[in-house]
Amino acid sequence: MKVTAKMIAKELGISTATVDRVLNNRSGVSEKTIRRVKEKAAELGYRPNAAAKFLATQKSMNVAFILPVIPRYFWDELEREIINSAKLYEDFGLNVQIFRVDTIPKEIQIGFIKDLLEQNVFDAFVISPHDADPYVGIINDGVRKGIPIFTLNNDVPKSNRISFVGTDYYSAGYLAAELIQSFTKELQNVVIIREDENTYQMINKEKGFRDYFAKQKGQMNIQTIPVMSDNIQLSEEWKSNMLLSSDAIYVANGVLGEIADYIDHKNYKNNKIVIGHDMSEKIHLYLQNNVIKSVICQDPSSQARWMVQKVFEYVVLEDRRDQSDTIIKLEIVTKANAKYYINY
């Protein structure tokens, strides 16, 4: 049953007009009454009518989405879905603006966020940070100024961010290891390719991956090859030898397509198990050609839809009841079902 201002007024023994003024942030009501009305509204599960609220206030809320540039196939899909999802709320006063900012080095993204916060033109921020700990200060500064900040795809759990939408990176790494072992039990040498920086995402993916094999108590040799997403260098002999001698490769960052190029060019693919993340035209091609065995999709479209909805409820509806994180399920993609994940 829908909770109305009249029902709240009856519960409190006050006029419906007074309740309406509180729910629509109009003046003329004491602080004590405002507190009583808001507490009773939360208790009864009141949800404001978005259309009525916007008609009453004619107030638009401007939200900045700050997204990375690479890998383009992932962030392009997420950006498209943000735009599509935001259209559902335009008539209720939600305005979204998307910025694509380089994240390597991370100081570029941090500086951009800081400058945008100082301009004081946005009512809320959604950021996809390159790392966790270096972003705690800038997030907390924004929240202290009264600007809600949400994290998308990559979290900053030690900060005062409102909530997070994304995947569990430890589980992603753990699942990648489980997938590799499902293809073969004959594993001796396994390589993890990941960012050269110890970011929150990379640390958790590698930990999940190694923990899986540690629980199997096998004699596994797991080695790490660090690369940079914006400047992949695999020419060093030690990297080439590690890839050649490996039974399986887990690509933990967004360079799966480029690594598949290298493996295919070097003819390293014989019986080699290659696992990575997400989908692009190139990744789809290498799945079909058996260079890549499987990928774990982090569903960027769902991440976008959930985040836009959360921001709308928090910023426009001022519904602060549910600030829990939304963890998006991981999906296993193989050659057989890859066509359903192509969004290019």
XYZ file of C-alpha atoms in Angstrom:
344
model
C 0.000 0.000 0.000
C 1.312 3.415 -0.956
C 2.041 5.682 2.008
C 0.649 9.200 1.589
C 1.079 12.542 3.337
C -2.453 12.140 4.695
C -1.563 8.838 6.357
C 1.559 10.335 7.960
C -0.486 13.314 9.189
C -3.080 11.014 10.754
C -0.396 9.020 12.572
C 1.112 12.197 14.025
C -2.129 14.063 14.679
C -1.124 17.068 12.600
C -2.446 18.619 9.389
C -1.784 17.150 5.960
C -0.613 20.595 4.817
C 2.129 20.575 7.441
C 3.303 17.123 6.378
C 3.230 18.219 2.737
C 5.421 21.238 3.531
C 7.991 19.000 5.236
C 8.033 16.388 2.486
C 8.515 19.074 -0.159
C 11.132 21.054 1.827
C 9.000 24.176 2.176
C 9.419 26.654 5.009
C 7.081 27.449 7.883
C 7.562 24.298 9.985
C 9.521 23.948 13.231
C 12.654 21.782 13.399
C 10.947 19.500 15.926
C 7.997 18.888 13.580
C 10.287 18.353 10.596
C 12.162 15.686 12.550
C 8.920 13.967 13.647
C 7.506 13.915 10.104
C 10.705 12.561 8.547
C 11.042 9.856 11.206
C 7.430 8.764 10.741
C 7.781 8.827 6.940
C 10.826 6.554 7.167
C 9.048 4.259 9.625
C 6.031 3.855 7.328
C 8.169 3.403 4.214
C 7.112 6.604 2.471
C 8.512 7.092 -1.046
C 8.116 10.523 -2.640
C 6.391 10.933 -5.990
C 9.176 12.031 -8.326
C 6.936 13.847 -10.810
C 5.020 15.689 -8.104
C 8.226 16.682 -6.345
C 9.748 18.124 -9.506
C 6.540 19.982 -10.408
C 6.443 21.446 -6.915
C 10.071 22.556 -6.780
C 11.117 22.814 -10.466
C 14.596 22.035 -9.197
C 17.032 20.155 -11.409
C 19.896 18.117 -9.969
C 23.164 17.988 -11.890
C 25.326 14.885 -11.547
C 28.866 14.445 -12.893
C 29.990 10.971 -13.967
C 33.793 10.797 -14.194
C 34.860 7.698 -16.133
C 38.228 6.389 -17.366
C 39.215 6.363 -21.039
C 40.574 2.812 -21.398
C 39.747 0.073 -22.065
C 37.402 1.855 -24.443
C 35.147 -1.130 -25.171
C 34.233 -1.427 -21.474
C 33.793 2.245 -20.652
C 32.055 3.053 -23.953
C 29.388 0.471 -23.142
C 29.005 1.777 -19.616
C 28.737 5.364 -20.874
C 26.045 4.439 -23.423
C 23.959 2.799 -20.728
C 24.345 5.745 -18.352
C 22.970 8.023 -21.071
C 20.071 5.662 -21.835
C 19.202 5.136 -18.165
C 19.387 8.839 -17.329
C 16.772 9.597 -20.011
C 14.205 7.799 -17.848
C 14.674 10.419 -15.136
C 15.126 13.597 -17.164
C 11.498 14.654 -16.682
C 12.021 14.438 -12.924
C 14.926 16.862 -12.847
C 17.981 14.586 -13.164
C 20.692 15.968 -15.446
C 23.760 13.832 -16.117
C 27.057 14.954 -17.596
C 29.787 12.431 -18.429
C 33.520 13.148 -18.432
C 36.142 10.699 -19.731
C 39.466 11.299 -18.001
C 42.813 9.512 -18.251
C 43.644 7.585 -15.084
C 47.335 6.918 -15.699
C 48.976 8.545 -13.881
C 46.223 8.734 -11.262
C 47.114 12.364 -10.452
C 45.332 13.418 -13.675
C 42.005 11.983 -12.515
C 42.406 13.188 -8.922
C 43.222 16.710 -10.134
C 40.228 16.732 -12.477
C 37.862 15.682 -9.667
C 39.322 18.337 -7.365
C 38.911 21.107 -9.957
C 35.326 20.064 -10.695
C 34.447 19.992 -6.992
C 35.825 23.517 -6.577
C 33.621 24.790 -9.403
C 30.576 23.894 -7.281
C 28.273 23.300 -10.273
C 27.306 19.668 -9.603
C 24.994 18.348 -6.911
C 26.598 14.889 -6.861
C 29.527 12.957 -8.301
C 29.917 9.397 -9.536
C 33.560 8.443 -9.976
C 35.368 5.360 -11.240
C 38.667 5.782 -9.431
C 41.901 4.281 -10.661
C 42.757 3.125 -7.139
C 41.330 3.187 -3.618
C 43.539 4.747 -0.925
C 44.809 7.744 -2.970
C 41.192 8.848 -3.487
C 40.075 8.802 0.152
C 41.019 12.430 0.779
C 39.340 13.943 -2.293
C 36.128 11.947 -1.694
C 35.963 12.886 1.974
C 36.592 16.553 1.131
C 33.650 16.546 -1.281
C 31.316 14.812 1.143
C 32.290 17.284 3.885
C 31.211 20.066 1.542
C 27.797 18.428 1.250
C 28.342 16.861 -2.180
C 27.442 13.161 -2.229
C 29.996 11.006 -4.041
C 29.385 7.477 -5.307
C 31.930 4.971 -6.614
C 31.369 2.902 -9.752
C 33.204 -0.245 -10.897
C 36.157 0.398 -8.569
C 35.607 1.126 -4.904
C 37.197 3.284 -2.217
C 35.871 1.410 0.832
C 37.789 3.430 3.451
C 36.230 6.703 2.289
C 32.897 8.331 3.133
C 31.467 7.629 -0.325
C 27.699 7.110 -0.287
C 27.650 3.672 -1.921
C 29.396 1.503 -4.485
C 28.151 -0.316 -7.586
C 30.462 -2.863 -9.168
C 31.846 -6.361 -8.911
C 33.722 -8.207 -6.195
C 37.297 -8.270 -7.473
C 38.493 -10.961 -5.091
C 35.707 -13.210 -6.387
C 36.648 -12.311 -9.978
C 40.202 -13.526 -9.455
C 39.049 -16.615 -7.605
C 36.595 -17.446 -10.395
C 39.310 -16.989 -13.029
C 41.472 -19.581 -11.277
C 38.539 -21.970 -10.947
C 37.811 -21.556 -14.655
C 41.395 -22.324 -15.604
C 41.392 -25.513 -13.586
C 38.069 -26.554 -15.116
C 39.787 -26.703 -18.524
C 42.634 -28.935 -17.396
C 44.046 -30.577 -14.277
C 47.562 -30.615 -15.738
C 48.810 -27.269 -14.552
C 52.372 -26.431 -13.607
C 53.119 -22.897 -14.761
C 50.482 -20.171 -14.580
C 50.968 -16.489 -15.400
C 48.981 -13.502 -14.139
C 49.135 -10.413 -16.351
C 48.071 -7.323 -14.438
C 48.701 -3.600 -14.032
C 52.174 -2.687 -12.840
C 50.613 -0.606 -10.029
C 49.352 -2.247 -6.847
C 45.868 -0.812 -7.137
C 42.950 -1.995 -5.025
C 41.495 -3.871 -7.986
C 44.719 -5.629 -8.976
C 45.618 -6.620 -5.415
C 42.214 -8.209 -4.850
C 42.075 -10.028 -8.191
C 45.534 -11.504 -7.709
C 44.780 -12.472 -4.111
C 41.573 -14.264 -5.124
C 43.403 -16.048 -7.937
C 46.266 -17.232 -5.751
C 43.973 -18.180 -2.867
C 42.032 -20.571 -5.094
C 45.137 -22.519 -6.080
C 46.499 -22.395 -2.528
C 43.362 -24.215 -1.367
C 43.961 -26.905 -3.992
C 47.362 -27.583 -2.387
C 48.925 -28.428 -5.719
C 52.510 -27.743 -6.781
C 51.643 -24.702 -8.854
C 54.161 -22.132 -10.054
C 52.290 -18.812 -10.351
C 54.213 -15.823 -11.678
C 53.137 -12.234 -12.358
C 53.899 -10.112 -15.417
C 53.239 -6.404 -14.773
C 52.213 -4.277 -17.757
C 50.754 -0.819 -18.337
C 47.345 -0.640 -20.011
C 48.322 2.429 -22.005
C 51.771 1.149 -23.043
C 51.969 -2.657 -23.132
C 55.536 -3.903 -23.390
C 56.025 -7.652 -23.864
C 59.316 -7.478 -25.738
C 61.524 -8.326 -22.736
C 62.918 -11.845 -23.008
C 61.829 -12.883 -19.503
C 58.206 -12.025 -20.286
C 58.344 -13.846 -23.592
C 59.827 -16.939 -21.960
C 57.262 -16.936 -19.152
C 54.393 -16.752 -21.618
C 55.882 -19.454 -23.817
C 56.405 -21.898 -20.943
C 53.051 -21.231 -19.252
C 50.120 -23.639 -19.256
C 47.593 -20.884 -18.527
C 47.425 -17.094 -18.551
C 45.036 -14.932 -16.529
C 44.769 -11.362 -17.844
C 43.488 -9.379 -14.860
C 43.408 -5.936 -16.469
C 41.919 -4.521 -19.671
C 44.525 -5.748 -22.157
C 43.105 -9.179 -22.977
C 42.699 -8.412 -26.682
C 46.281 -7.167 -26.986
C 47.657 -10.187 -25.121
C 45.659 -12.460 -27.451
C 47.231 -10.614 -30.425
C 50.678 -11.356 -29.027
C 49.926 -15.024 -28.297
C 48.426 -15.534 -31.741
C 51.305 -13.768 -33.486
C 53.916 -15.761 -31.572
C 51.954 -18.983 -32.132
C 51.895 -19.624 -28.376
C 48.280 -20.759 -28.383
C 48.741 -24.554 -28.570
C 46.909 -26.003 -25.558
C 47.341 -22.716 -23.680
C 44.440 -21.595 -21.507
C 43.812 -17.847 -21.686
C 41.228 -16.256 -19.382
C 40.360 -12.569 -18.978
C 37.545 -10.085 -18.552
C 34.720 -8.526 -20.561
C 33.935 -8.367 -24.257
C 35.053 -6.492 -27.344
C 35.083 -7.235 -31.064
C 38.680 -8.428 -30.815
C 38.021 -10.587 -27.743
C 34.995 -12.110 -29.468
C 37.133 -12.993 -32.495
C 39.762 -14.703 -30.355
C 37.104 -16.644 -28.463
C 35.823 -17.991 -31.756
C 39.375 -18.849 -32.844
C 40.126 -20.634 -29.537
C 42.972 -18.313 -28.595
C 40.923 -17.184 -25.576
C 39.136 -19.962 -23.713
C 36.710 -17.901 -21.643
C 36.063 -14.459 -20.205
C 34.401 -13.233 -17.041
C 32.023 -10.363 -17.772
C 31.457 -7.632 -15.193
C 28.236 -6.454 -16.893
C 28.940 -2.729 -17.416
C 25.352 -2.107 -18.542
C 23.924 -3.349 -15.238
C 26.486 -1.314 -13.330
C 25.345 1.815 -15.173
C 21.618 1.179 -14.662
C 21.979 0.482 -10.960
C 24.131 3.533 -10.382
C 21.808 5.942 -12.189
C 18.888 4.600 -10.172
C 20.782 4.942 -6.888
C 21.812 8.511 -7.663
C 18.272 9.458 -8.670
C 16.778 8.069 -5.463
C 19.411 9.685 -3.255
C 19.788 13.067 -4.918
C 16.403 13.785 -6.518
C 14.014 11.862 -4.275
C 16.194 12.468 -1.204
C 15.527 8.868 -0.233
C 18.418 8.070 2.118
C 17.145 4.791 3.536
C 19.141 2.353 1.419
C 22.810 3.220 1.035
C 24.024 -0.350 0.708
C 26.448 -1.383 -2.005
C 25.253 -3.183 -5.133
C 27.523 -6.039 -6.172
C 26.982 -7.053 -9.793
C 27.109 -10.760 -10.549
C 29.986 -12.147 -12.583
C 29.070 -14.006 -15.765
C 31.126 -16.687 -17.510
C 31.313 -16.307 -21.288
C 32.618 -18.930 -23.693
C 32.650 -19.399 -27.436
C 29.083 -20.761 -27.330
C 27.362 -17.781 -25.669
C 29.743 -14.939 -26.610
C 27.350 -13.529 -29.227
C 24.970 -12.400 -26.479
C 27.635 -10.149 -24.982
C 28.616 -8.197 -28.074
C 27.677 -4.520 -27.794
C 29.795 -2.882 -30.450
